[in-house]
Short mmCIF file of C-alpha atoms in Angstrom, two decimals:
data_model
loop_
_atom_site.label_atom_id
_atom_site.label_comp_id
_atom_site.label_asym_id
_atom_site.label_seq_id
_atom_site.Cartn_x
_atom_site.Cartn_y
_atom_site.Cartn_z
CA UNK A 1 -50.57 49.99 79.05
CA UNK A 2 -48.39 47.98 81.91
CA UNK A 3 -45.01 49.32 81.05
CA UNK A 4 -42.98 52.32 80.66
CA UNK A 5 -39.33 53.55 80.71
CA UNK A 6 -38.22 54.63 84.61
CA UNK A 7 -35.14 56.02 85.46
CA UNK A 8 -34.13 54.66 82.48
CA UNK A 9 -34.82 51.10 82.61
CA UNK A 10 -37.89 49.28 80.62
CA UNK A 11 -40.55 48.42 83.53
CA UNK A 12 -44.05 47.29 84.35
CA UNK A 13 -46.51 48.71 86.67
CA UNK A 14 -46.59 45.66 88.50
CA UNK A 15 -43.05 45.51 89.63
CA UNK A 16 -42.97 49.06 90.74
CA UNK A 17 -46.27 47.91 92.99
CA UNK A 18 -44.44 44.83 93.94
CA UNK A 19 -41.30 47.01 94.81
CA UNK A 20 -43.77 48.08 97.79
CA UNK A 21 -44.46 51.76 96.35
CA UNK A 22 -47.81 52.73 96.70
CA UNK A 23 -49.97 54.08 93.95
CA UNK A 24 -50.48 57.13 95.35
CA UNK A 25 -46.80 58.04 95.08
CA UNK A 26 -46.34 56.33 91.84
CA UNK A 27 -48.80 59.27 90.64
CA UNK A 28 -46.54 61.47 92.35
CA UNK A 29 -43.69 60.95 90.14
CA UNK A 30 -46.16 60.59 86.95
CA UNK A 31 -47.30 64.18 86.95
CA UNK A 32 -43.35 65.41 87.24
CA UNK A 33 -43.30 63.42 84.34
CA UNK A 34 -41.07 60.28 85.50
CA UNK A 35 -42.91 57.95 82.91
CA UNK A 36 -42.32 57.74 79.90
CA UNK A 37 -43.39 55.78 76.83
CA UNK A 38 -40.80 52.64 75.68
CA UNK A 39 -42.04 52.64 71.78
CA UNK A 40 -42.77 56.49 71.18
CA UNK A 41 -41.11 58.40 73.93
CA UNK A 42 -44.15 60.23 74.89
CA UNK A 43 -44.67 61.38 78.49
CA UNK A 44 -47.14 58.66 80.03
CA UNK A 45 -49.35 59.59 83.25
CA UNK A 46 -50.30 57.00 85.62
CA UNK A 47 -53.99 56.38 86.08
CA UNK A 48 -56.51 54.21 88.42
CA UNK A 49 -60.01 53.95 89.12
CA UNK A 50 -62.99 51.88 89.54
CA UNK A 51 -63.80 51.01 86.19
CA UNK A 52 -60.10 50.11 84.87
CA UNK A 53 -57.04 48.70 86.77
CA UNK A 54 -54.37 51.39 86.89
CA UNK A 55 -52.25 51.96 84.02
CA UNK A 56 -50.11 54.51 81.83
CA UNK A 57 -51.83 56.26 79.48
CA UNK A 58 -49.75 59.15 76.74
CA UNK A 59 -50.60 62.29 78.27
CA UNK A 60 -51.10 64.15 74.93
CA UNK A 61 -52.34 61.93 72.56
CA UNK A 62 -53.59 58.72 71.48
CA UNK A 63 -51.82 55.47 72.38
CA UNK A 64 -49.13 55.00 69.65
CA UNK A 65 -49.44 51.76 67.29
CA UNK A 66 -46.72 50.03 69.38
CA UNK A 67 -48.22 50.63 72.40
CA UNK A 68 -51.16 49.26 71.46
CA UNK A 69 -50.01 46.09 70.56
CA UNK A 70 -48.12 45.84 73.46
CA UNK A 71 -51.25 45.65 74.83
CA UNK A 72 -52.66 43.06 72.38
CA UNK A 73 -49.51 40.57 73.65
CA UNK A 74 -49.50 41.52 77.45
CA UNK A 75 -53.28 40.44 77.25
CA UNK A 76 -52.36 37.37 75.20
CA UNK A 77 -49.97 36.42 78.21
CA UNK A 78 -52.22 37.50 81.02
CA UNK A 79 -52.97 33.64 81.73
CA UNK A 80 -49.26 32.59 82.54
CA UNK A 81 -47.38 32.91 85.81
CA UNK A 82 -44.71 35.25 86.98
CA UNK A 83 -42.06 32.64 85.84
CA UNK A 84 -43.12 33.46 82.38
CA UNK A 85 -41.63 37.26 82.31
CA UNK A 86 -38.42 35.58 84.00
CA UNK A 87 -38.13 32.69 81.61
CA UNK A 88 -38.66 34.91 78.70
CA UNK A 89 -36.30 37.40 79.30
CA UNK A 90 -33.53 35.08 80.22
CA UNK A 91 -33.83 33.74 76.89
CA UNK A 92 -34.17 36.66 75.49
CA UNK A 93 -30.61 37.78 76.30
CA UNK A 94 -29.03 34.81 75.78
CA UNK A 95 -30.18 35.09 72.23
CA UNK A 96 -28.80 38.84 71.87
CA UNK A 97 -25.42 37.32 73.16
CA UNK A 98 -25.54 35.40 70.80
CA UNK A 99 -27.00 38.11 68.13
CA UNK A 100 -23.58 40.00 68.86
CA UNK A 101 -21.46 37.32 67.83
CA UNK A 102 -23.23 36.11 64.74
CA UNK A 103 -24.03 39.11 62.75
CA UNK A 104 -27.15 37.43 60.50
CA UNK A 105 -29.01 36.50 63.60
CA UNK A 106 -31.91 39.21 64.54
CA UNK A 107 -33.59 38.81 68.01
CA UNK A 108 -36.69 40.90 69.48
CA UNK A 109 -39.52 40.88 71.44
CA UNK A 110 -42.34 39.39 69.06
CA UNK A 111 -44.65 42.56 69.45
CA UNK A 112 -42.08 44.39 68.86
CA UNK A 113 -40.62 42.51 65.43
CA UNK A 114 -44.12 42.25 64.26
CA UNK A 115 -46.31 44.92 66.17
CA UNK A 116 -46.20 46.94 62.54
CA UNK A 117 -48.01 44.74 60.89
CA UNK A 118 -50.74 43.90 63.70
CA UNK A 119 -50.48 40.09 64.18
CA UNK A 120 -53.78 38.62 65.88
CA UNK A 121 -51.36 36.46 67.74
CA UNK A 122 -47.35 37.18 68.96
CA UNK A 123 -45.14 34.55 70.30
CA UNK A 124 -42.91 35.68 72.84
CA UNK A 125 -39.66 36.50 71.11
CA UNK A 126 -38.83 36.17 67.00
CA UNK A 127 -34.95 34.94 65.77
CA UNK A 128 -34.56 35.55 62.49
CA UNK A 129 -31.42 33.75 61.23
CA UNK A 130 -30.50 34.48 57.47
CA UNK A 131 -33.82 33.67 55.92
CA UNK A 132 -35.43 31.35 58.29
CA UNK A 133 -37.87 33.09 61.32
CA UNK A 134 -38.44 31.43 64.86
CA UNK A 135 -41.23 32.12 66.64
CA UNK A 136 -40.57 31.44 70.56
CA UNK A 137 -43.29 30.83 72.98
CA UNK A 138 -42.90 29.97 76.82
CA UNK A 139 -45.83 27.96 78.29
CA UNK A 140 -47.04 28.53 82.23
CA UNK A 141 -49.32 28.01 84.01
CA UNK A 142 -51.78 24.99 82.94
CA UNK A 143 -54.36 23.27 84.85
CA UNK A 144 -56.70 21.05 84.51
CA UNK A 145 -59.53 23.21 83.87
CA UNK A 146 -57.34 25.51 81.49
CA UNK A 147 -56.36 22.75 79.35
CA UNK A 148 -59.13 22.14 76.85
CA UNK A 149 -59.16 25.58 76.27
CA UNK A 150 -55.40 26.56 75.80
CA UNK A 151 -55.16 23.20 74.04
CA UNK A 152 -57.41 24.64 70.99
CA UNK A 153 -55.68 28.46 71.64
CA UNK A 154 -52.17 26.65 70.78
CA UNK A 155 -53.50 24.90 67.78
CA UNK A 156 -54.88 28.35 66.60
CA UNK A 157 -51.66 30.32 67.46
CA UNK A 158 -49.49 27.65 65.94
CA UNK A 159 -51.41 27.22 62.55
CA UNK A 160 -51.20 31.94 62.89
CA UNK A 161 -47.38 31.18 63.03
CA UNK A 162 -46.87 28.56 60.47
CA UNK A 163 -49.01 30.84 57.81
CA UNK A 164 -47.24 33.96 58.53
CA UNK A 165 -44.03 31.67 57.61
CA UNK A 166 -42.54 30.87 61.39
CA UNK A 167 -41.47 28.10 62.59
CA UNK A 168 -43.34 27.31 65.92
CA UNK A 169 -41.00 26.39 69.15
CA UNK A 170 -42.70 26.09 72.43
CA UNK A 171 -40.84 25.77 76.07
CA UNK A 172 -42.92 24.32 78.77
CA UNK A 173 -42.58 25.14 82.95
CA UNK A 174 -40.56 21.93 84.15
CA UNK A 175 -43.68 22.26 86.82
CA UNK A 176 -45.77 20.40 84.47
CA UNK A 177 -43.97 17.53 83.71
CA UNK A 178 -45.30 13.93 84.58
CA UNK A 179 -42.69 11.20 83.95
CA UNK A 180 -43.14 7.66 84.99
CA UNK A 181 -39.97 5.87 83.62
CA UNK A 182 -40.29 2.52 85.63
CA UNK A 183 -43.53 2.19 82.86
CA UNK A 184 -42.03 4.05 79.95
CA UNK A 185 -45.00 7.07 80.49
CA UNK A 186 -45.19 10.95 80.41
CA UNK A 187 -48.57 11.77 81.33
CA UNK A 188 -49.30 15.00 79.33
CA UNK A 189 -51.97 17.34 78.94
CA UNK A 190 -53.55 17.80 76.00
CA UNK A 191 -51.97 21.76 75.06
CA UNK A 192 -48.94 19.76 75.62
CA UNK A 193 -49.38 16.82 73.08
CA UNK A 194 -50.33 20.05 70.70
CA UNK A 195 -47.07 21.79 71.12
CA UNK A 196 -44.53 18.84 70.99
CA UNK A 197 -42.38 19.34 68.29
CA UNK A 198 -40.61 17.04 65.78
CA UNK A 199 -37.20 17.88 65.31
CA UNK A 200 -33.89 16.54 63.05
CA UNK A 201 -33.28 14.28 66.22
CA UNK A 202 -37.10 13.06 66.29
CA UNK A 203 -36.65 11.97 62.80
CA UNK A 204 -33.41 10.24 63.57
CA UNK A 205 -34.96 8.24 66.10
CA UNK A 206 -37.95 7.33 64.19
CA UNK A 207 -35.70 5.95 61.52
CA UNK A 208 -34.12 3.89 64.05
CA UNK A 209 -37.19 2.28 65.57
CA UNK A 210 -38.82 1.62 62.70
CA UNK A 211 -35.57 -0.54 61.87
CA UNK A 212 -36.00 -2.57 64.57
CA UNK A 213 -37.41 -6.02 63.78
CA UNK A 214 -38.63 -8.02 66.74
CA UNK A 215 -41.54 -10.98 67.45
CA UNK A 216 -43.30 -7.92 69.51
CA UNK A 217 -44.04 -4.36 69.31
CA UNK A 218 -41.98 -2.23 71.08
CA UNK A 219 -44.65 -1.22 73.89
CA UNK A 220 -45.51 -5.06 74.11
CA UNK A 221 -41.64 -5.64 74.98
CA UNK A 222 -41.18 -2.77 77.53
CA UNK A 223 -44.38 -4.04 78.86
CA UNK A 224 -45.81 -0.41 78.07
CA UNK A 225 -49.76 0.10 78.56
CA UNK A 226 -50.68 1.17 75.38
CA UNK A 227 -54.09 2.60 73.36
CA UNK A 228 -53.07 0.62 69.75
CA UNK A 229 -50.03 -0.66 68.03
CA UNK A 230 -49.21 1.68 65.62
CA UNK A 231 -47.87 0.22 62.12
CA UNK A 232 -45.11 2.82 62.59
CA UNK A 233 -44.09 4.47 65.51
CA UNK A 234 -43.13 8.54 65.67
CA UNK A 235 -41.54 9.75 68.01
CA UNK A 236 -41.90 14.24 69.00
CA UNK A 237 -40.16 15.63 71.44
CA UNK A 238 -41.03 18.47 74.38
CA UNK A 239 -39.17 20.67 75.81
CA UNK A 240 -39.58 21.86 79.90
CA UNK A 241 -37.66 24.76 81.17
CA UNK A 242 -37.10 25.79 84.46
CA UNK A 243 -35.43 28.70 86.37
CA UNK A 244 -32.51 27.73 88.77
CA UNK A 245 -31.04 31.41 90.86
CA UNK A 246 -29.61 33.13 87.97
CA UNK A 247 -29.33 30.60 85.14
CA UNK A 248 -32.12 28.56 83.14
CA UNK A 249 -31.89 24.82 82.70
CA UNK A 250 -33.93 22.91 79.77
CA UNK A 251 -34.96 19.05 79.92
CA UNK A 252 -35.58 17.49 76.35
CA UNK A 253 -38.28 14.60 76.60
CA UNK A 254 -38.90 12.79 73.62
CA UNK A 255 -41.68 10.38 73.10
CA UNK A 256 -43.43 7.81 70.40
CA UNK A 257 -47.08 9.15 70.12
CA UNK A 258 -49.69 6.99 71.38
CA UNK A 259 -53.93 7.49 70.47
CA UNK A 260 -55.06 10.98 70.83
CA UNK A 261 -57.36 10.76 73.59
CA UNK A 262 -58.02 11.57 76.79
CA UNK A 263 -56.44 10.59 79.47
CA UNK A 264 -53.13 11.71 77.15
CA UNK A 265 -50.18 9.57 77.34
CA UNK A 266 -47.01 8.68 75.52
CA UNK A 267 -44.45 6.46 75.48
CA UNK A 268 -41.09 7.47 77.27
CA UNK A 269 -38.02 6.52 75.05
CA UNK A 270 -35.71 7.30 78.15
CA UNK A 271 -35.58 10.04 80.97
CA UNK A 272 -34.19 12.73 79.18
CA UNK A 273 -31.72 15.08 80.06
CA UNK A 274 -30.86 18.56 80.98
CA UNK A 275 -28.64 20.83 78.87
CA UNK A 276 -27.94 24.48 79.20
CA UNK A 277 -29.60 27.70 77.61
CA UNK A 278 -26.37 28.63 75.45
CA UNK A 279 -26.26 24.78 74.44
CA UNK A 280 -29.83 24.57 73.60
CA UNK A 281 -30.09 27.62 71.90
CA UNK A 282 -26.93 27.42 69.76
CA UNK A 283 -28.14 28.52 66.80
CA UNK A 284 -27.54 27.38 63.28
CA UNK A 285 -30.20 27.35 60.54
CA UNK A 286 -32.40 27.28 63.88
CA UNK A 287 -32.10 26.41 67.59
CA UNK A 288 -30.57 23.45 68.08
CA UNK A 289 -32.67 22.11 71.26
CA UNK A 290 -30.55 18.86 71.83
CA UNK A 291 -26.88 17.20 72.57
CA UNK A 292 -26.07 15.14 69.45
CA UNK A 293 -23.62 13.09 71.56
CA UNK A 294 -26.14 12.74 74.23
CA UNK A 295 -28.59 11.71 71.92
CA UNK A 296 -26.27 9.26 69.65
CA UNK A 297 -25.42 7.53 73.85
CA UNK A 298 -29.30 7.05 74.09
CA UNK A 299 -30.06 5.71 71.28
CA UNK A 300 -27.11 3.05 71.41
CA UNK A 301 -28.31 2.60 75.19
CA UNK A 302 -32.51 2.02 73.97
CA UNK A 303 -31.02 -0.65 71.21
CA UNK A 304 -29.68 -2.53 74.10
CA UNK A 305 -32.56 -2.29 76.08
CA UNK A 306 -34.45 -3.39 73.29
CA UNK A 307 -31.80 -6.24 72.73
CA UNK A 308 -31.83 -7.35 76.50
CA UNK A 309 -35.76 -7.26 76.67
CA UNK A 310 -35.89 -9.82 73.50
CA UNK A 311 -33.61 -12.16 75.18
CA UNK A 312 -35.90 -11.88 78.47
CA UNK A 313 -38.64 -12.33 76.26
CA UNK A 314 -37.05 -15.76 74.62
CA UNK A 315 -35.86 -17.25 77.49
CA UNK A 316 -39.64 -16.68 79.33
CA UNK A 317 -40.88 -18.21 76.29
CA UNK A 318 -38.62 -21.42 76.18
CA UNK A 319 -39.26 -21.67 79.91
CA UNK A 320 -43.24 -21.78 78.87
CA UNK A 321 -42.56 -24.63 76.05
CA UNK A 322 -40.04 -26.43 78.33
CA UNK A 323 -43.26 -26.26 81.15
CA UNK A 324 -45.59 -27.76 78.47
CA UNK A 325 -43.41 -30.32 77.42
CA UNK A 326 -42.63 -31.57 81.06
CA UNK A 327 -46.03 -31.59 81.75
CA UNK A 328 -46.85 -33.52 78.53
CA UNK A 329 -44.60 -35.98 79.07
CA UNK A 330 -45.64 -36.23 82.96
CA UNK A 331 -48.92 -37.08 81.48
CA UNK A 332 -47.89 -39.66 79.05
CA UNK A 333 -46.08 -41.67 81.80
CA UNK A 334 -48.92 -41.31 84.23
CA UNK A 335 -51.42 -43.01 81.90
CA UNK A 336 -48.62 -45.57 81.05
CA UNK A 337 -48.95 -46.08 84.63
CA UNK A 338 -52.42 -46.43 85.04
CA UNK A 339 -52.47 -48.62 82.15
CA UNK A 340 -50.02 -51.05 83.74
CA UNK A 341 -51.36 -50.56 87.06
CA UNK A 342 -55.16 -50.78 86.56
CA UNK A 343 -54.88 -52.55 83.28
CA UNK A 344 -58.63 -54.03 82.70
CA UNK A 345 -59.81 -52.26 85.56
CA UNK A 346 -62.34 -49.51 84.50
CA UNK A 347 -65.39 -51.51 83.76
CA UNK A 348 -68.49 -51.24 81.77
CA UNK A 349 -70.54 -49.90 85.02
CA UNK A 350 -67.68 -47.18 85.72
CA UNK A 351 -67.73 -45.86 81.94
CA UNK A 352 -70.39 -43.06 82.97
CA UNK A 353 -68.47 -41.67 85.45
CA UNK A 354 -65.38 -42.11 83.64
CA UNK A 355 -66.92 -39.83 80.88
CA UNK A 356 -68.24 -37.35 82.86
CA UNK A 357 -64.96 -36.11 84.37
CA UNK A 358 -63.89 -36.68 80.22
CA UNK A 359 -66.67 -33.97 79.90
CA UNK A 360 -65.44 -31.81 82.69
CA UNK A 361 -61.89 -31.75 81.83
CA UNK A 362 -62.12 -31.35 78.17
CA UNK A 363 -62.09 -27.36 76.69
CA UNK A 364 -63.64 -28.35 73.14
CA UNK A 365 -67.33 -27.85 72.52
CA UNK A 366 -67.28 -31.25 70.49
CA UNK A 367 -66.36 -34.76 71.40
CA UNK A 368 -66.10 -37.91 69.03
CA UNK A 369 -66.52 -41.25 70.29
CA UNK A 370 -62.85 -42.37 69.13
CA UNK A 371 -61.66 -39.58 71.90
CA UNK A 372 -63.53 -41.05 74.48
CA UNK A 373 -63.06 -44.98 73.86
CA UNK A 374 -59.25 -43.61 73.74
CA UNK A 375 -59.36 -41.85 77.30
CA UNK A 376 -61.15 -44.80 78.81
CA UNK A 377 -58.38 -47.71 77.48
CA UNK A 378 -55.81 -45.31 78.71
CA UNK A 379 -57.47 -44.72 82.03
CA UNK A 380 -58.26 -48.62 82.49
CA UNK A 381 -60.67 -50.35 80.58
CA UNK A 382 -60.02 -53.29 78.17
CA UNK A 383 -58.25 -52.34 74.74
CA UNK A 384 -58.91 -55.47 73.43
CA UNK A 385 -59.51 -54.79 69.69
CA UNK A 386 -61.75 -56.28 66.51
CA UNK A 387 -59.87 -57.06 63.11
CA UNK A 388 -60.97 -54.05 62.06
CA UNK A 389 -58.90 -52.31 65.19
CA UNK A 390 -61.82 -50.32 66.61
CA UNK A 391 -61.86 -51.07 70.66
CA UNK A 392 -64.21 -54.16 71.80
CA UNK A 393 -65.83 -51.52 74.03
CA UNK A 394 -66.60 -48.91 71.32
CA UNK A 395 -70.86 -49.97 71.23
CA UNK A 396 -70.91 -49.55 74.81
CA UNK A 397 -69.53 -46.20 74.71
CA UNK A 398 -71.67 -45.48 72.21
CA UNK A 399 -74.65 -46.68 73.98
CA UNK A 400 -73.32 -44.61 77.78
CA UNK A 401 -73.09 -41.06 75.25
CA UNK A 402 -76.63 -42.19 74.01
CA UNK A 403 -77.78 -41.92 77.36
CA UNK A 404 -75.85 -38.82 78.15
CA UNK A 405 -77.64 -37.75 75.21
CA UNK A 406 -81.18 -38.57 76.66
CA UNK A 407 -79.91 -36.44 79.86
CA UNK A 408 -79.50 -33.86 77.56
CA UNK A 409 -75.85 -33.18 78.81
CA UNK A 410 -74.67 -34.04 75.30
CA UNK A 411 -76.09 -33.57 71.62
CA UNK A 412 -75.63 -35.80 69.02
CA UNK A 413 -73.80 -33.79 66.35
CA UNK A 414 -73.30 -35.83 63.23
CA UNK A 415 -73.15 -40.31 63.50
CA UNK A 416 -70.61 -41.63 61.15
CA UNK A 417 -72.67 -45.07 61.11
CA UNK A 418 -69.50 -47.97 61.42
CA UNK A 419 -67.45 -44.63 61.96
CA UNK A 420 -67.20 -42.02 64.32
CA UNK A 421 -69.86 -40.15 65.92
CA UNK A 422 -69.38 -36.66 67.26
CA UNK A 423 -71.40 -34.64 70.25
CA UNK A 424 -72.08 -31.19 71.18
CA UNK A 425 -71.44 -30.54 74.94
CA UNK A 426 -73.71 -28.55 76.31
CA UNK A 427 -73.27 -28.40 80.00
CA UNK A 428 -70.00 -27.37 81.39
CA UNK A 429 -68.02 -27.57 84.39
CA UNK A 430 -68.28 -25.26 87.24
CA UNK A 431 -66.66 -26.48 90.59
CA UNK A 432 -67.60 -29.97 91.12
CA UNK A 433 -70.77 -30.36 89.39
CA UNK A 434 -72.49 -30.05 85.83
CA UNK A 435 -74.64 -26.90 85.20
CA UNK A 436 -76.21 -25.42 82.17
#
C-alpha cells in the first residue's frame, strides 16, 4: 500500500519521497515503528526491491480488507496527474464543512464508504444526502492516445455507479478544455462527451430552445458547422475545475449535442462561467453545480442573440430579393431598349448566332421554340405577327434549331406540329465556346 498514518497525519509514500527523504531513512523510522496502518492501526514496515516499487506492508499479518481496497482505488487512479490528489481533497473538505452544518449529509472517501462491500470500481468521494448517494469523480490527465480507452473505462464505471444506485458526477482539469466561442464550438474528447451530465438547468434550457420557432435551425443561424440538424436539440453540460493557490474554481459549459463521431464537437450555448466550490457544491437533494441567476441572465441574453441573428438573417434576405428585383427590372428596360433601338435589326442570317449565345446563357436542359422566337423579337428581329399571333419568323427558327439539330448541339425532344416544339441541349457552355 502507498499510505500510512505519520506523526499523526494520513500520508503517502510519495510525498514523504517528494519531501526529499531518502528511502533509506524512511526504513529507518519504519523498523522503530513510525508507520502505521490508516484503516486497521497495525504497525506497517516500509519495503523496496527489484521486483515491486516500495511500499508499506502490516508487519504481522495479512493486509486488512480496507487496505486492500485502498489499493484497488489508488490503482484505479494511477493514470491521473498530481492535480488529482489536490483537487480531490479540496473538495473533499469543503463537503465535510458542509457535512457539519447539515446533519443528514454523509461525506467519505469512496473506498472508504464502500471498501466493505468490494466495489470493482470507486469514484473518488460518496455524499450521501438523506436517501439520495453521489458518486464524485475528478478527471486528469487525458490525451490523445488515452482517450479511446478511458472513453469506454468511463462508460463502464458510470453504468458500475448507476447500478449500485449513484448518481454519477464527473469534474474535469480546466487543462482540457477547448472553447471556440467566435464559432459557437467546444472541441471535446470523446471520455468527455461520455461524462457530460444533464442536469435540472440542462433540461430548462432544452425546454427553451425547443420553443424557439425560427425559418432556420439554430446552428444554421449562428452560422455553426454542424454534423445534422437534429429534430430536437439537447443540451448537457460539463464541468472543468481548476486549482487557483489555496482555493478551487469550477467553469460550467453547457452544450446542445451534435453527431457522435469523431472529430467530437458540440455546440457552445455561451462561454460559461466560473463559480466557487461552496457555491457549486451547495447541496440540496444533490450538488447544485450552477448559478440559477446566472443561468436565468444567459438564457434571456441567447434569446436575444437568437432574436438579433433573425433580424440579420431578414434583412440579408430582403437585400437578396431587392438585388433580384433590380436586376430584373434592369433587364426588362434593357431589352425595351434594344427593342426601340435595334427594332428590325437582328436578321434572318444573324438568328444562328443569336441562338447560340440563347444556348449559352440559358441554365435549363430544355428549350421550346416559343422561348427562342421570344428572345430573338426582344433582342431585334421583326415581331411582326400572323392572325393566329405566332411571330412571322417562327418557321425560320424552326428551320436554324433543325440545323442545330443536324450539328448535334441540340435534340429534338417532342414537335408540337402547328405548336411548340421542344429540344434537349446537349452541349454546354464552358468559357467562350461549345463543348460536349
Amino acid at each position: 500500500m502507498q499510505e500510512a498514518i505519520y506523526e499523526g497525519k494520513n500520508i503517502t509514500l510519495s510525498v514523504l519521497l517528494d519531501g526529499k527523504r531518502e528511502i533509506r531513512e524512511l526504513k529507518k523510522s519504519s523498523a522503530k515503528g513510525a508507520f502505521s496502518c490508516p484503516y486497521c492501526n497495525e504497525t506497517l514496515i516500509l519495503k523496496s526491491g527489484n521486483n515491486r516499487i516500495q511500499h508499506f506492508s502490516h508487519r504481522h499479518s495479512e493486509s486488512c480488507e480496507l487496505s486492500i481496497e485502498s489499493e484497488r482505488y489508488h490503482k484505479q487512479v494511477e493514470r491521473e496527474s498530481k492535480q488529482h490528489s489536490v483537487i480531490k481533497n479540496f473538495i473533499y473538505d469543503e463537503l465535510k464543512m458542509q457535512q457539519k452544518l447539515k446533519k443528514e449529509l454523509e461525506v467519505e472517501y469512496g473506498y472508504l464508504a464502500k471498501g466493505a462491500e468490494k466495489w470493482s470500481f470507486y469514484p473518488d468521494i460518496i455524499v450521501k444526502n438523506i436517501d439520495k448517494e453521489i458518486a464524485i469523480t475528478v478527471l486528469t490527465n487525458v490525451t490523445q492516445n488515452r482517450d479511446g480507452k478511458l472513453a469506454s473505462q468511463i462508460i463502464k464505471r458510470n453504468t458500475y455507479f448507476n447500478e449500485k444506485g449513484l448518481i454519477p458526477i464527473w469534474f474535469i482539469e480546466n487543462t482540457e478544455q477547448s472553447l471556440d466561442l467566435d464559432r459557437h464550438v467546444i472541441h471535446l474528447w470523446e471520455a468527455e462527451l461520455n461524462l457530460a451530465m444533464k442536469t435540472p438547468e440542462d433540461l430548462m434550457w432544452e425546454t427553451l430552445l425547443n420553443e424557439i420557432t425560427c425559418d432556420q435551425s439554430l446552428f444554421e443561424l449562428f452560422d455553426y458547422h454542424h454534423q445534422n440538424t437534429p429534430d430536437s436539440y439537447k443540451v448537457r453540460s460539463l464541468y472543468y475545475i481548476q486549482s487557483k493557490e489555496d482555493s478551487i474554481q469550477f467553469s460550467v459549459r453547457r452544450f446542445i449535442e451534435d453527431g457522435q463521431k469523431s472529430p467530437f464537437r458540440a455546440f457552445a450555448l455561451n462561454e460559461g462561467y466560473e463559480i466557487s466550490l461552496s457555491t457549486a457544491l451547495l447541496t440540496t437533494q444533490t450538488l447544485q453545480l450552477s448559478d440559477p441567476q446566472i443561468e436565468m441572465q444567459l438564457r434571456d441574453s441567447f434569446l436575444q442573440a437568437v432574436q438579433q441573428k433573425e433580424k440579420e438573417h431578414m434583412a440579408k434576405q430582403k437585400e437578396i430579393e431587392d438585388a433580384s428585383s433590380t436586376e430584373l427590372l434592369n433587364k426588362r428596360h434593357d431589352s425595351s431598349k434594344r427593342r426601340d433601338s435595334s427594332k428590325n435589326s437582328l436578321t434572318k442570317s444573324h438568328f444562328r448566332t443569336a441562338i447560340l449565345e440563347y444556348i449559352k446563357a440559358c441554365s435549363a436542359r430544355l428549350i421550346n421554340t416559343d422561348d427562342v422566337t421570344e428572345y430573338l423579337v426582344a433582342n431585334g428581329a421583326s415581331n411582326e405577327r400572323y392572325n393566329t399571333r405566332r411571330y412571322k419568323i417562327y418557321p425560320d427558327v424552326c428551320a436554324c434549331l433543325d440545323q442545330l439539330a443536324v450539328e448535334n448541339i441540340i435534340e429534338l425532344s417532342s414537335k408540337g406540329g402547328q405548336r411548340n416544339r421542344t429540344y434537349a441541349v446537349k452541349k454546354y457552355k464552358t468559357h467562350n465556346t461549345l463543348v460536349s
